Short mmCIF file of C-alpha atoms in Angstrom, two decimals:
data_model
loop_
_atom_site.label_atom_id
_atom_site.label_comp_id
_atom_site.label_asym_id
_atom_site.label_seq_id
_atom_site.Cartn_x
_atom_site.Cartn_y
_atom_site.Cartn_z
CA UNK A 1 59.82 0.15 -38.45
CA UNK A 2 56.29 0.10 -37.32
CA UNK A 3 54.64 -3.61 -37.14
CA UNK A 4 50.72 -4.35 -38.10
CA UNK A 5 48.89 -5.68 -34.47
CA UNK A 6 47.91 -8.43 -34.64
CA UNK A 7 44.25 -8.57 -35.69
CA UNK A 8 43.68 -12.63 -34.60
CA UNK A 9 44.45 -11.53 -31.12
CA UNK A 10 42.37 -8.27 -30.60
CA UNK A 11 38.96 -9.98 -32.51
CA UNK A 12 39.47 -12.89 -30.45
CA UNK A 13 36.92 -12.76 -27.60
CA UNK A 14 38.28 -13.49 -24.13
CA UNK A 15 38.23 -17.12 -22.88
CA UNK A 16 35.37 -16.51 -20.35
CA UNK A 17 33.48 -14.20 -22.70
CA UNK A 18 30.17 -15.11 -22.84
CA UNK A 19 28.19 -14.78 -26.47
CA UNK A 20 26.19 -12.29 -27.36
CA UNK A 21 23.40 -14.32 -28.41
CA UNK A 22 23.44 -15.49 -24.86
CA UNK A 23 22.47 -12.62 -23.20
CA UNK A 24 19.23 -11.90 -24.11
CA UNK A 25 18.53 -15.44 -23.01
CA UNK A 26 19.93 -14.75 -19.51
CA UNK A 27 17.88 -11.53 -19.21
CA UNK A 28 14.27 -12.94 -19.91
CA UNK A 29 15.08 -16.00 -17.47
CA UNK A 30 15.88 -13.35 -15.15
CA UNK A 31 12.62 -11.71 -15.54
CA UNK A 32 10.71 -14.89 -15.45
CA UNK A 33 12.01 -16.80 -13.06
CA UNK A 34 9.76 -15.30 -9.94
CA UNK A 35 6.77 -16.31 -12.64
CA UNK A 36 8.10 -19.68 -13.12
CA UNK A 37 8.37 -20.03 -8.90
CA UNK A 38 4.94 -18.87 -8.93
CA UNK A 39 3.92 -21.37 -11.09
CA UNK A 40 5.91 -24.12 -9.08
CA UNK A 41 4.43 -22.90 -5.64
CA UNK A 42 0.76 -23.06 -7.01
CA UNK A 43 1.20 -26.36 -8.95
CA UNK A 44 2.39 -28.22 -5.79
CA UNK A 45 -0.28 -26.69 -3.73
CA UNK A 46 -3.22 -27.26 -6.21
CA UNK A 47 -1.48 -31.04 -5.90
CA UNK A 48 -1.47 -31.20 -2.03
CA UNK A 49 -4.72 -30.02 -2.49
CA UNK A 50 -6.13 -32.21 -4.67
CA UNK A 51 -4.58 -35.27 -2.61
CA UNK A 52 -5.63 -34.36 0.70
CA UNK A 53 -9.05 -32.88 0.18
CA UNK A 54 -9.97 -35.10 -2.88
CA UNK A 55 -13.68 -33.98 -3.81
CA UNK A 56 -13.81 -30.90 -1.34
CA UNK A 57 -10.49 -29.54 -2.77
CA UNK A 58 -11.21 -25.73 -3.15
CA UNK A 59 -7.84 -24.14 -3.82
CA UNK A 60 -7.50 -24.53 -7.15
CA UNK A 61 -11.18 -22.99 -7.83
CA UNK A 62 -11.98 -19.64 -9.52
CA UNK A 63 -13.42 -18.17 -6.41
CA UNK A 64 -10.19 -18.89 -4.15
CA UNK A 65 -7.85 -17.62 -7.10
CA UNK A 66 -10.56 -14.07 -7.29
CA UNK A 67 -9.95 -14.25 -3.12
CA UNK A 68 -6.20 -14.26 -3.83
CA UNK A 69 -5.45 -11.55 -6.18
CA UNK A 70 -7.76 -9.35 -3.87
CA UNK A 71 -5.72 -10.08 -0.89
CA UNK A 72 -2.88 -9.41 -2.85
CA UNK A 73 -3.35 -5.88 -3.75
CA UNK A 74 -3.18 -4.39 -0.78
CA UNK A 75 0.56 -5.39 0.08
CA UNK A 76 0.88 -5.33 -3.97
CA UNK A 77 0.19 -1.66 -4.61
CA UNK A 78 2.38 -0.92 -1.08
CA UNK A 79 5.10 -3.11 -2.90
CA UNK A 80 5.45 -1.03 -6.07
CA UNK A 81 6.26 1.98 -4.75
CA UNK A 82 8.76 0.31 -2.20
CA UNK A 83 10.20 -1.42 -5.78
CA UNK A 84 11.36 2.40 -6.51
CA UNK A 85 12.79 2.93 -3.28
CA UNK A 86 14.79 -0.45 -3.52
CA UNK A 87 15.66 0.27 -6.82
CA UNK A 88 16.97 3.66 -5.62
CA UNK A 89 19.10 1.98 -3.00
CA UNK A 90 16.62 2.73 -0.20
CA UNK A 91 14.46 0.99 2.09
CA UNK A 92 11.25 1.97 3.58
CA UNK A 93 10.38 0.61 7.35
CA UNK A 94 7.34 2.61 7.97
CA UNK A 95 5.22 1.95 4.99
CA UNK A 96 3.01 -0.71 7.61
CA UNK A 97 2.07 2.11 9.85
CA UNK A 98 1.91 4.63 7.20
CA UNK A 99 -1.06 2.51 5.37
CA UNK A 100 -2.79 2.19 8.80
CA UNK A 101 -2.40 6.07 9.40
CA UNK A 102 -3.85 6.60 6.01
CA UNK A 103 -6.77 4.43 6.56
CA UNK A 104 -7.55 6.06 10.04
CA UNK A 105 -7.50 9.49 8.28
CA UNK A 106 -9.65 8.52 5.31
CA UNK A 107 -12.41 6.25 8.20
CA UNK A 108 -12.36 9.71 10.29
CA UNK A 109 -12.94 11.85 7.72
CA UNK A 110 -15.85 9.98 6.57
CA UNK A 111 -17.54 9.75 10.34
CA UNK A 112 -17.03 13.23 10.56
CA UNK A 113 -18.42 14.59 7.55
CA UNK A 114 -15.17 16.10 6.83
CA UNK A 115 -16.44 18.53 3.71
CA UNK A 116 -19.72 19.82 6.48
CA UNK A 117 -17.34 20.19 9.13
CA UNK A 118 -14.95 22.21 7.00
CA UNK A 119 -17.48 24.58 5.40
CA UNK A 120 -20.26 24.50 8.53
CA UNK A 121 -18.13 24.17 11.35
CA UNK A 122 -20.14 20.93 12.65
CA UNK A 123 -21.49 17.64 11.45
CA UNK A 124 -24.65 16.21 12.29
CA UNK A 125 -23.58 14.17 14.77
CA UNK A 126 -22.08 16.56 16.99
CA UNK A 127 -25.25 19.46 16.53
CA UNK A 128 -27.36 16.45 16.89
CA UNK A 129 -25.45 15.42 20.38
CA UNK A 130 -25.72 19.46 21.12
CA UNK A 131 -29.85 19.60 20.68
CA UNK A 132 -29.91 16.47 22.91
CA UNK A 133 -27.45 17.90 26.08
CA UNK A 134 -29.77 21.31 25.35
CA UNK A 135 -33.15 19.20 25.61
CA UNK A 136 -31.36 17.27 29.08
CA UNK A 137 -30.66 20.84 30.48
CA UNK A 138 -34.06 21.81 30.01
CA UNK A 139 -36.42 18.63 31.10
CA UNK A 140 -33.73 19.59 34.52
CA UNK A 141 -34.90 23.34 34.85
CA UNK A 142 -37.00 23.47 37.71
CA UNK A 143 -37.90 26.96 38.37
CA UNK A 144 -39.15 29.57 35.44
CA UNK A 145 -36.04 31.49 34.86
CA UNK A 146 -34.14 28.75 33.79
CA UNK A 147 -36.57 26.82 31.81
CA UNK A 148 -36.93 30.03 29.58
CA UNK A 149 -33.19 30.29 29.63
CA UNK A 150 -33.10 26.43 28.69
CA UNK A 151 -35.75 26.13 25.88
CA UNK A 152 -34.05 29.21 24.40
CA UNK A 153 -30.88 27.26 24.50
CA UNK A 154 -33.00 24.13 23.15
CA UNK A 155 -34.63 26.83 20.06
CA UNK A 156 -30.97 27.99 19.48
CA UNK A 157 -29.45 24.48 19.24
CA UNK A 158 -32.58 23.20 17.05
CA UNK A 159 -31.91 26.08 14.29
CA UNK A 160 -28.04 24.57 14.46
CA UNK A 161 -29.68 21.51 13.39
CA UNK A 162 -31.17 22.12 10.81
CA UNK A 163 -28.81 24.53 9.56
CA UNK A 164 -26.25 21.38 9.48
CA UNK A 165 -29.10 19.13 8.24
CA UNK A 166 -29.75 21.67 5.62
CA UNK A 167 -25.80 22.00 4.16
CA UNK A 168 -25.74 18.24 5.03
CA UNK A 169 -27.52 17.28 2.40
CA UNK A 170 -25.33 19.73 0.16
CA UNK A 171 -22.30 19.13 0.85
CA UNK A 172 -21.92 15.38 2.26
CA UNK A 173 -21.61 14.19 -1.82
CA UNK A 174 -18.33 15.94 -1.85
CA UNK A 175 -16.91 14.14 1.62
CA UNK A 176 -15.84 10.83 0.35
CA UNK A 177 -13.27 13.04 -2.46
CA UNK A 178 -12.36 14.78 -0.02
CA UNK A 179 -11.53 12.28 2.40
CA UNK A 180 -10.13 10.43 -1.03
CA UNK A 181 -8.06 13.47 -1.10
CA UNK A 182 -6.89 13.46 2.38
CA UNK A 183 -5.74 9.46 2.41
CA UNK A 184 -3.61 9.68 -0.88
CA UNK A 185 -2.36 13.41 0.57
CA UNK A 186 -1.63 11.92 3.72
CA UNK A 187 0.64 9.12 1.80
CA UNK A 188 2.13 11.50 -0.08
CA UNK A 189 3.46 13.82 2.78
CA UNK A 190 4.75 10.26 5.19
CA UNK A 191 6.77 9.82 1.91
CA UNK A 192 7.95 13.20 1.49
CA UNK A 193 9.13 13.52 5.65
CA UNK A 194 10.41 9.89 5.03
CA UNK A 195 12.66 11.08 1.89
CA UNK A 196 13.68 14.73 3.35
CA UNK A 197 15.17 13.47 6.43
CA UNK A 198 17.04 10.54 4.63
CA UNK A 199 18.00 13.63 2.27
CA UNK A 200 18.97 16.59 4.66
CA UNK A 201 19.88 14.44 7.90
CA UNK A 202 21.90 12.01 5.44
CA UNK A 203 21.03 9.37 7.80
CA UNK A 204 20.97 5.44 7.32
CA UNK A 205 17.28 5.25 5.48
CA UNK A 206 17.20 2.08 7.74
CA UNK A 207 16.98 3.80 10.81
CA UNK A 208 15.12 7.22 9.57
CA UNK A 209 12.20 5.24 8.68
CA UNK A 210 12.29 3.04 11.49
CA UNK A 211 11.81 6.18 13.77
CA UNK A 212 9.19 7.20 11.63
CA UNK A 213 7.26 4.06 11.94
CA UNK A 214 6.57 5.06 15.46
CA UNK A 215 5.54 8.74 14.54
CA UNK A 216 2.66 7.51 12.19
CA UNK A 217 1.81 4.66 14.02
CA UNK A 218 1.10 7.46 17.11
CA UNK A 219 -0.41 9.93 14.72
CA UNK A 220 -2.84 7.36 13.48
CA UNK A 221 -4.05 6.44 17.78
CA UNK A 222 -3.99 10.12 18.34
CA UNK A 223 -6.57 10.88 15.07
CA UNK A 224 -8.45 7.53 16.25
CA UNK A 225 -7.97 8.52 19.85
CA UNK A 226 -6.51 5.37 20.58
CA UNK A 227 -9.74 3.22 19.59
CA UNK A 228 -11.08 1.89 15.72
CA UNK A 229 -13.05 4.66 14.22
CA UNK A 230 -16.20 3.15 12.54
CA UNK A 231 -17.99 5.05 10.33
CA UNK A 232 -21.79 4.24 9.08
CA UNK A 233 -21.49 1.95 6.17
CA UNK A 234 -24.76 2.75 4.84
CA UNK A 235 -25.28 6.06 5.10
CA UNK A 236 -21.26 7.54 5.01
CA UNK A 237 -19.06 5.06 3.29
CA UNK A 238 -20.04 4.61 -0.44
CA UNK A 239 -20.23 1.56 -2.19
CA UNK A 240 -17.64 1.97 -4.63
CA UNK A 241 -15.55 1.92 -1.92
CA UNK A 242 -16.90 -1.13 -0.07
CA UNK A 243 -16.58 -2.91 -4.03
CA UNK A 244 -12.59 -2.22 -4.66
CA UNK A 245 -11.76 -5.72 -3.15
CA UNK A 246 -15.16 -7.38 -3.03
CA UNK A 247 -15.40 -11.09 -4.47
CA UNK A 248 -18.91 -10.82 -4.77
CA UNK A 249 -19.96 -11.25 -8.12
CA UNK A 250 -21.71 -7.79 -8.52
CA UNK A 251 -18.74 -6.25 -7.64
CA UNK A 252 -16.74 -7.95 -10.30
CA UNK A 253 -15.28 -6.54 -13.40
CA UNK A 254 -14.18 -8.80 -15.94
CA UNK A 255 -13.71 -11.30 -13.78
CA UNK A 256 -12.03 -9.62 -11.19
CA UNK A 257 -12.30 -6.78 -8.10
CA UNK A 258 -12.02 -3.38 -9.73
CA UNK A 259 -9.21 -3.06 -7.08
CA UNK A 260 -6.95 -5.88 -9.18
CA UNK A 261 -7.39 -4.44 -11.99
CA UNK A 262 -6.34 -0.98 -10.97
CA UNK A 263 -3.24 -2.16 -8.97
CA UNK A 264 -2.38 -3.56 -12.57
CA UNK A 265 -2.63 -0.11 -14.18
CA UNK A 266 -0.78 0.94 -11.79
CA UNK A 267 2.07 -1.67 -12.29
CA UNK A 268 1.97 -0.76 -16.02
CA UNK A 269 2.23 3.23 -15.44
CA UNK A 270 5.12 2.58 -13.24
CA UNK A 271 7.14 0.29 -15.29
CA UNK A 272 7.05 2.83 -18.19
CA UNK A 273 8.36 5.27 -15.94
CA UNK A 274 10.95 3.19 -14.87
CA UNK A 275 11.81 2.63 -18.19
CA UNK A 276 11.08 4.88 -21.05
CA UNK A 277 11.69 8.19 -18.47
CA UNK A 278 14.83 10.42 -16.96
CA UNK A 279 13.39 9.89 -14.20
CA UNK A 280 13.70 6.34 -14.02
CA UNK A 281 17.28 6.41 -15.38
CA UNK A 282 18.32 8.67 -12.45
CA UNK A 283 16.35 5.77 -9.74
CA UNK A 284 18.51 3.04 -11.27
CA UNK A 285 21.52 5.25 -11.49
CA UNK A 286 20.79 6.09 -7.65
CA UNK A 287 20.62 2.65 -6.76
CA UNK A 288 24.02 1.62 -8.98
CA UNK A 289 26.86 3.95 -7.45
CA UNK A 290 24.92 6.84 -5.82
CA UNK A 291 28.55 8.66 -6.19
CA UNK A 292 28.77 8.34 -9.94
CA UNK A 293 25.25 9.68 -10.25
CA UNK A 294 26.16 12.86 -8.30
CA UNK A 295 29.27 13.18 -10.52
CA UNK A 296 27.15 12.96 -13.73
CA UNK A 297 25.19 15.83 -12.45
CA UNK A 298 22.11 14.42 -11.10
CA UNK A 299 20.80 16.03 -8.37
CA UNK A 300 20.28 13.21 -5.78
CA UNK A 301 18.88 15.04 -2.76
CA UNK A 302 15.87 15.80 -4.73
CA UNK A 303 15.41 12.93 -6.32
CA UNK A 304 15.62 10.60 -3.66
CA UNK A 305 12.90 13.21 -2.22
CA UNK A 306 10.91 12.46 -4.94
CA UNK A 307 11.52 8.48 -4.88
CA UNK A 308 9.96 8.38 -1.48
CA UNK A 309 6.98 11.11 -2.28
CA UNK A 310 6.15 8.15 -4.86
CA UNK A 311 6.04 5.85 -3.04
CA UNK A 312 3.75 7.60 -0.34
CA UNK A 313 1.34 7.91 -3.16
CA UNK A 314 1.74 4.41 -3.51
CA UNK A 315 0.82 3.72 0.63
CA UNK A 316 -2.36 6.08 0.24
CA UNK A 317 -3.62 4.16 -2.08
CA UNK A 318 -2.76 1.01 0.23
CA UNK A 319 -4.51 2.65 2.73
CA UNK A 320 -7.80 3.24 0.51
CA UNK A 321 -7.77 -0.75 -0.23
CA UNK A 322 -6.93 -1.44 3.69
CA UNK A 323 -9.64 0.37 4.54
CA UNK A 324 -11.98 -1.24 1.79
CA UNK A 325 -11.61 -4.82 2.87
CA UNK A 326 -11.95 -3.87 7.16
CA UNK A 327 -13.91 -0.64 6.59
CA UNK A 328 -12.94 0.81 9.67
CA UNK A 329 -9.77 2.76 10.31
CA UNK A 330 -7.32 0.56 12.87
CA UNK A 331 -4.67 2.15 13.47
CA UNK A 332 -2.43 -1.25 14.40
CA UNK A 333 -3.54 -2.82 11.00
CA UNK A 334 -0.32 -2.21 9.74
CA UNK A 335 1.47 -3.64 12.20
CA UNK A 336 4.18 -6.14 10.42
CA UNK A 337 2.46 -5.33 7.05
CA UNK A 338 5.83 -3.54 6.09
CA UNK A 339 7.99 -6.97 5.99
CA UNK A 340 5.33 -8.17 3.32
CA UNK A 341 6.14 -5.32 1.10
CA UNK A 342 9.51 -5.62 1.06
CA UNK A 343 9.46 -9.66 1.02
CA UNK A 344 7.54 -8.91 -2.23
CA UNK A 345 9.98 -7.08 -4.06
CA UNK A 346 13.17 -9.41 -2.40
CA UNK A 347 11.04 -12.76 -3.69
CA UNK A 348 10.69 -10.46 -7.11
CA UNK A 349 14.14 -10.02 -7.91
CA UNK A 350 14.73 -6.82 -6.23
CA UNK A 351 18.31 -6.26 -4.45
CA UNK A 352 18.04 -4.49 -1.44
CA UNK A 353 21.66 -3.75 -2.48
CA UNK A 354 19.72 -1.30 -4.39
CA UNK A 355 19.90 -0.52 -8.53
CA UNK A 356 17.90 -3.94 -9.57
CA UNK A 357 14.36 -4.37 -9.70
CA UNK A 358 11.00 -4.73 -11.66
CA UNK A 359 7.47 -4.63 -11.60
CA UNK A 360 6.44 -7.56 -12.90
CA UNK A 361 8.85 -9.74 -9.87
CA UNK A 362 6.89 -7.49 -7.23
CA UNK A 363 3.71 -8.35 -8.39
CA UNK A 364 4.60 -12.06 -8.99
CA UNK A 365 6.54 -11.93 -5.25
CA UNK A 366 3.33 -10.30 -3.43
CA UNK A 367 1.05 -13.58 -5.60
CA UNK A 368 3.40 -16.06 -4.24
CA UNK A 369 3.38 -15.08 -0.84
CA UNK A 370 -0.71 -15.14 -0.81
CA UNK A 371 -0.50 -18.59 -2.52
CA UNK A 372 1.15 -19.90 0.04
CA UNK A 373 -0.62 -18.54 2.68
CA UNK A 374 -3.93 -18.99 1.04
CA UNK A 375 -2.98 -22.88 -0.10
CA UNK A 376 -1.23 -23.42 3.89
CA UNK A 377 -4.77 -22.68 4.95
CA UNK A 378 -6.69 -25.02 2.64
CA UNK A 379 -4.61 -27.69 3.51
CA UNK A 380 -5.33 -26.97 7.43
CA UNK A 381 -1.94 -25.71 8.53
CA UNK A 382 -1.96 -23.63 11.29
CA UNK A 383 -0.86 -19.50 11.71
CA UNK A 384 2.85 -20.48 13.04
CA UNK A 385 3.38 -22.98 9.72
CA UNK A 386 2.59 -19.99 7.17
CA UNK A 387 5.07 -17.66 8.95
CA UNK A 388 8.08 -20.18 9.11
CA UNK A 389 7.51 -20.93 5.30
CA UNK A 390 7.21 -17.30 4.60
CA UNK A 391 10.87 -16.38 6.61
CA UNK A 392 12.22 -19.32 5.34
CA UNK A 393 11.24 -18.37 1.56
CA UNK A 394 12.12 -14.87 2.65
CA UNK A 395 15.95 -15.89 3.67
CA UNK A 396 15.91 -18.05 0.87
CA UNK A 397 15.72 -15.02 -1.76
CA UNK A 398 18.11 -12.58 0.24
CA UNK A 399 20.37 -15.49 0.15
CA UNK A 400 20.11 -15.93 -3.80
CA UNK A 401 20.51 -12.08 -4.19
CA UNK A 402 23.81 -12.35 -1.76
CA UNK A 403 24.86 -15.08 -3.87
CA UNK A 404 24.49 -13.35 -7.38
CA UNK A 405 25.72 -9.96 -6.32
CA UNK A 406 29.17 -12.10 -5.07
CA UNK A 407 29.69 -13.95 -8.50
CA UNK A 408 28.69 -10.39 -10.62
CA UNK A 409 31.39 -9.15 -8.21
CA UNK A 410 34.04 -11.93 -9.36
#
């Protein structure tokens, strides 16, 4: 004789059941609480501020907060495309160096007329140094033979010239795409050697991308030949270029650098693909159990591939704002630039256990880090004070993380 179950029992929820209504709740804290930190930091800054400096306080003024958000974008942009790779379970070591070496290429391509040298085989610097060496050779011909020998050299070089002057003035409009081109390419393919050897090797991404640190930061001294390569800002770098992080007011748009503003368009792109694409199912899925994904069919070799490719895209355009604000191409400039980036997306939210993440938290980690910097300065604390508050926030947010991921795990 079969007995009913016992319907009290099975709709009772379990004792440490949370409700549902609760949820929700815990999910938007969550999300805001690197915004409400942000708030906190600059709140008790704008207060040291204002209590130190009295009438000369300056941190709290329109102008610093403009100077902030353009320092920002630099490590922010860098930051969202390491949020994927976190996100993914991944970690990226070389995205400092790979910024630089993306900033070298795009400097160098501009100093050497990259589109003339292409198409003409010469820019007009180097036929320019030619007629001169041609010119020496000649004023040091002493007998006839060689002085008709040497001004035919001098004639021959002098139709170079003008040759190059004469597709100079052609094709130079078309170097600064090109060299464009060439940064965001060059971003693109660090990512994709970054994401094929984690892929094929199957090595720790920790230590792949630490060896390929070194590569670009070499790559970038070789293209730079080991010096900073200084192209002429009036004639070869364009303004738009010189405006993407400018504070001064011509340069702003609504307020802001045009740079801001298209780091934020960025930030919104991404989060949509994050979230409203298969793609960014499979990165969280990646990041989760990287076994289970590979069980449900997703192909993970490529997709990791394609994690880091993104992210490179991400570095080139880095390297298009690094090279705005210096306007040179260093190739050390990136030098430590990588912990930044991934302090942004730790102080965000992000687990570097991988499979938790957002946009919004790497934006709002990258902010606070530049408030504090920015406000350590106007209060007159020195270089060593900012990077001890930095590691200790730093620690501070791995330790959180640590601590959530062990009660989730109870």
């Amino acid at each position: 004789m079969s007995h009913a179950p016992d319907s009290s029992a099975a709709d009772s929820p379990a004792p440490s059941a949370r409700p549902a209504s609760f949820l929700p709740w815990r999910t938007t804290f969550d999300l805001l609480r690197p915004f409400l930190a942000l708030v906190v930091v600059t709140a008790l800054f704008c207060a040291a501020d204002w209590w130190i400096n009295q009438e000369k306080a300056s941190f709290y003024t329109s102008r610093s907060m403009r100077t902030v958000a353009a320092q920002t974008a630099t490590v922010a942009v860098a930051a969202l495309g390491m949020t994927v790779i976190i996100i993914a379970g991944g970690i990226d070591l070389s995205v400092g160096t790979a910024i630089a070496l993306c900033a070298t290429v795009l400097a160098w391509s501009l100093k050497e007329d990259v589109v003339l040298l292409v198409v003409h085989g010469d820019n007009v610097a180097g036929a320019t140094q030619k007629l001169k060496v041609a010119l020496e050779e000649l004023d040091r011909s002493k007998n006839e033979p060689e002085a008709t020998a040497g001004k035919a050299l001098v004639d021959r070089r002098k139709e170079h010239l003008e040759r190059t002057q004469a597709a100079s003035r052609r094709w130079t409009r078309w170097t600064p795409c090109l060299a464009l081109g060439l940064a965001l390419g060059c971003g693109c393919l660090c990512g994709l050697v970054n994401g094929a050897l984690v892929s094929y090797l199957r090595l720790v991404p920790f230590i792949v991308t630490l060896g390929t640190m070194q590569v670009y930061l070499g790559l970038a001294k070789m293209i730079a030949a080991e010096t900073t390569v200084r192209p002429d800002n009036a004639t070869q770098v364009p303004a738009w270029f010189g405006d993407l992080l400018s504070v001064r007011p011509q340069a702003l748009w609504l307020g802001l650098p045009s740079g801001v503003w298209f780091t934020l368009v960025l930030a919104v792109v991404l989060s949509a693909v994050l979230h409203f694409t298969v793609f960014g199912r499979y990165v969280f899925a990646l990041g989760s159990n990287e076994a289970t994904a590979r069980l449900c069919g997703i192909n993970v070799r490529w997709n990791k591939i394609a994690v880091y490719a993104l992210s490179g895209l991400f570095v080139g355009i880095a390297g298009l704002y690094q090279f705005s604000r210096l306007t040179v191409g260093n190739p050390t400039s990136g030098s430590g630039l990588e912990l930044k980036v991934i302090a942004s997306v730790v102080i965000g939210g992000g687990s570097l256990n991988g499979g938790r993440g957002s946009v919004l938290g790497t934006l709002t980690g990258a902010l606070i880090m530049s408030v504090i910097t920015s406000g350590c300065t106007a209060l007159g604390l020195t270089n060593p004070i900012q990077d001890m508050i930095l590691g200790i926030i730093i620690v501070a947010a791995v330790t959180i993380d640590q601590l959530r991921q062990r009660k989730q795990a109870a």
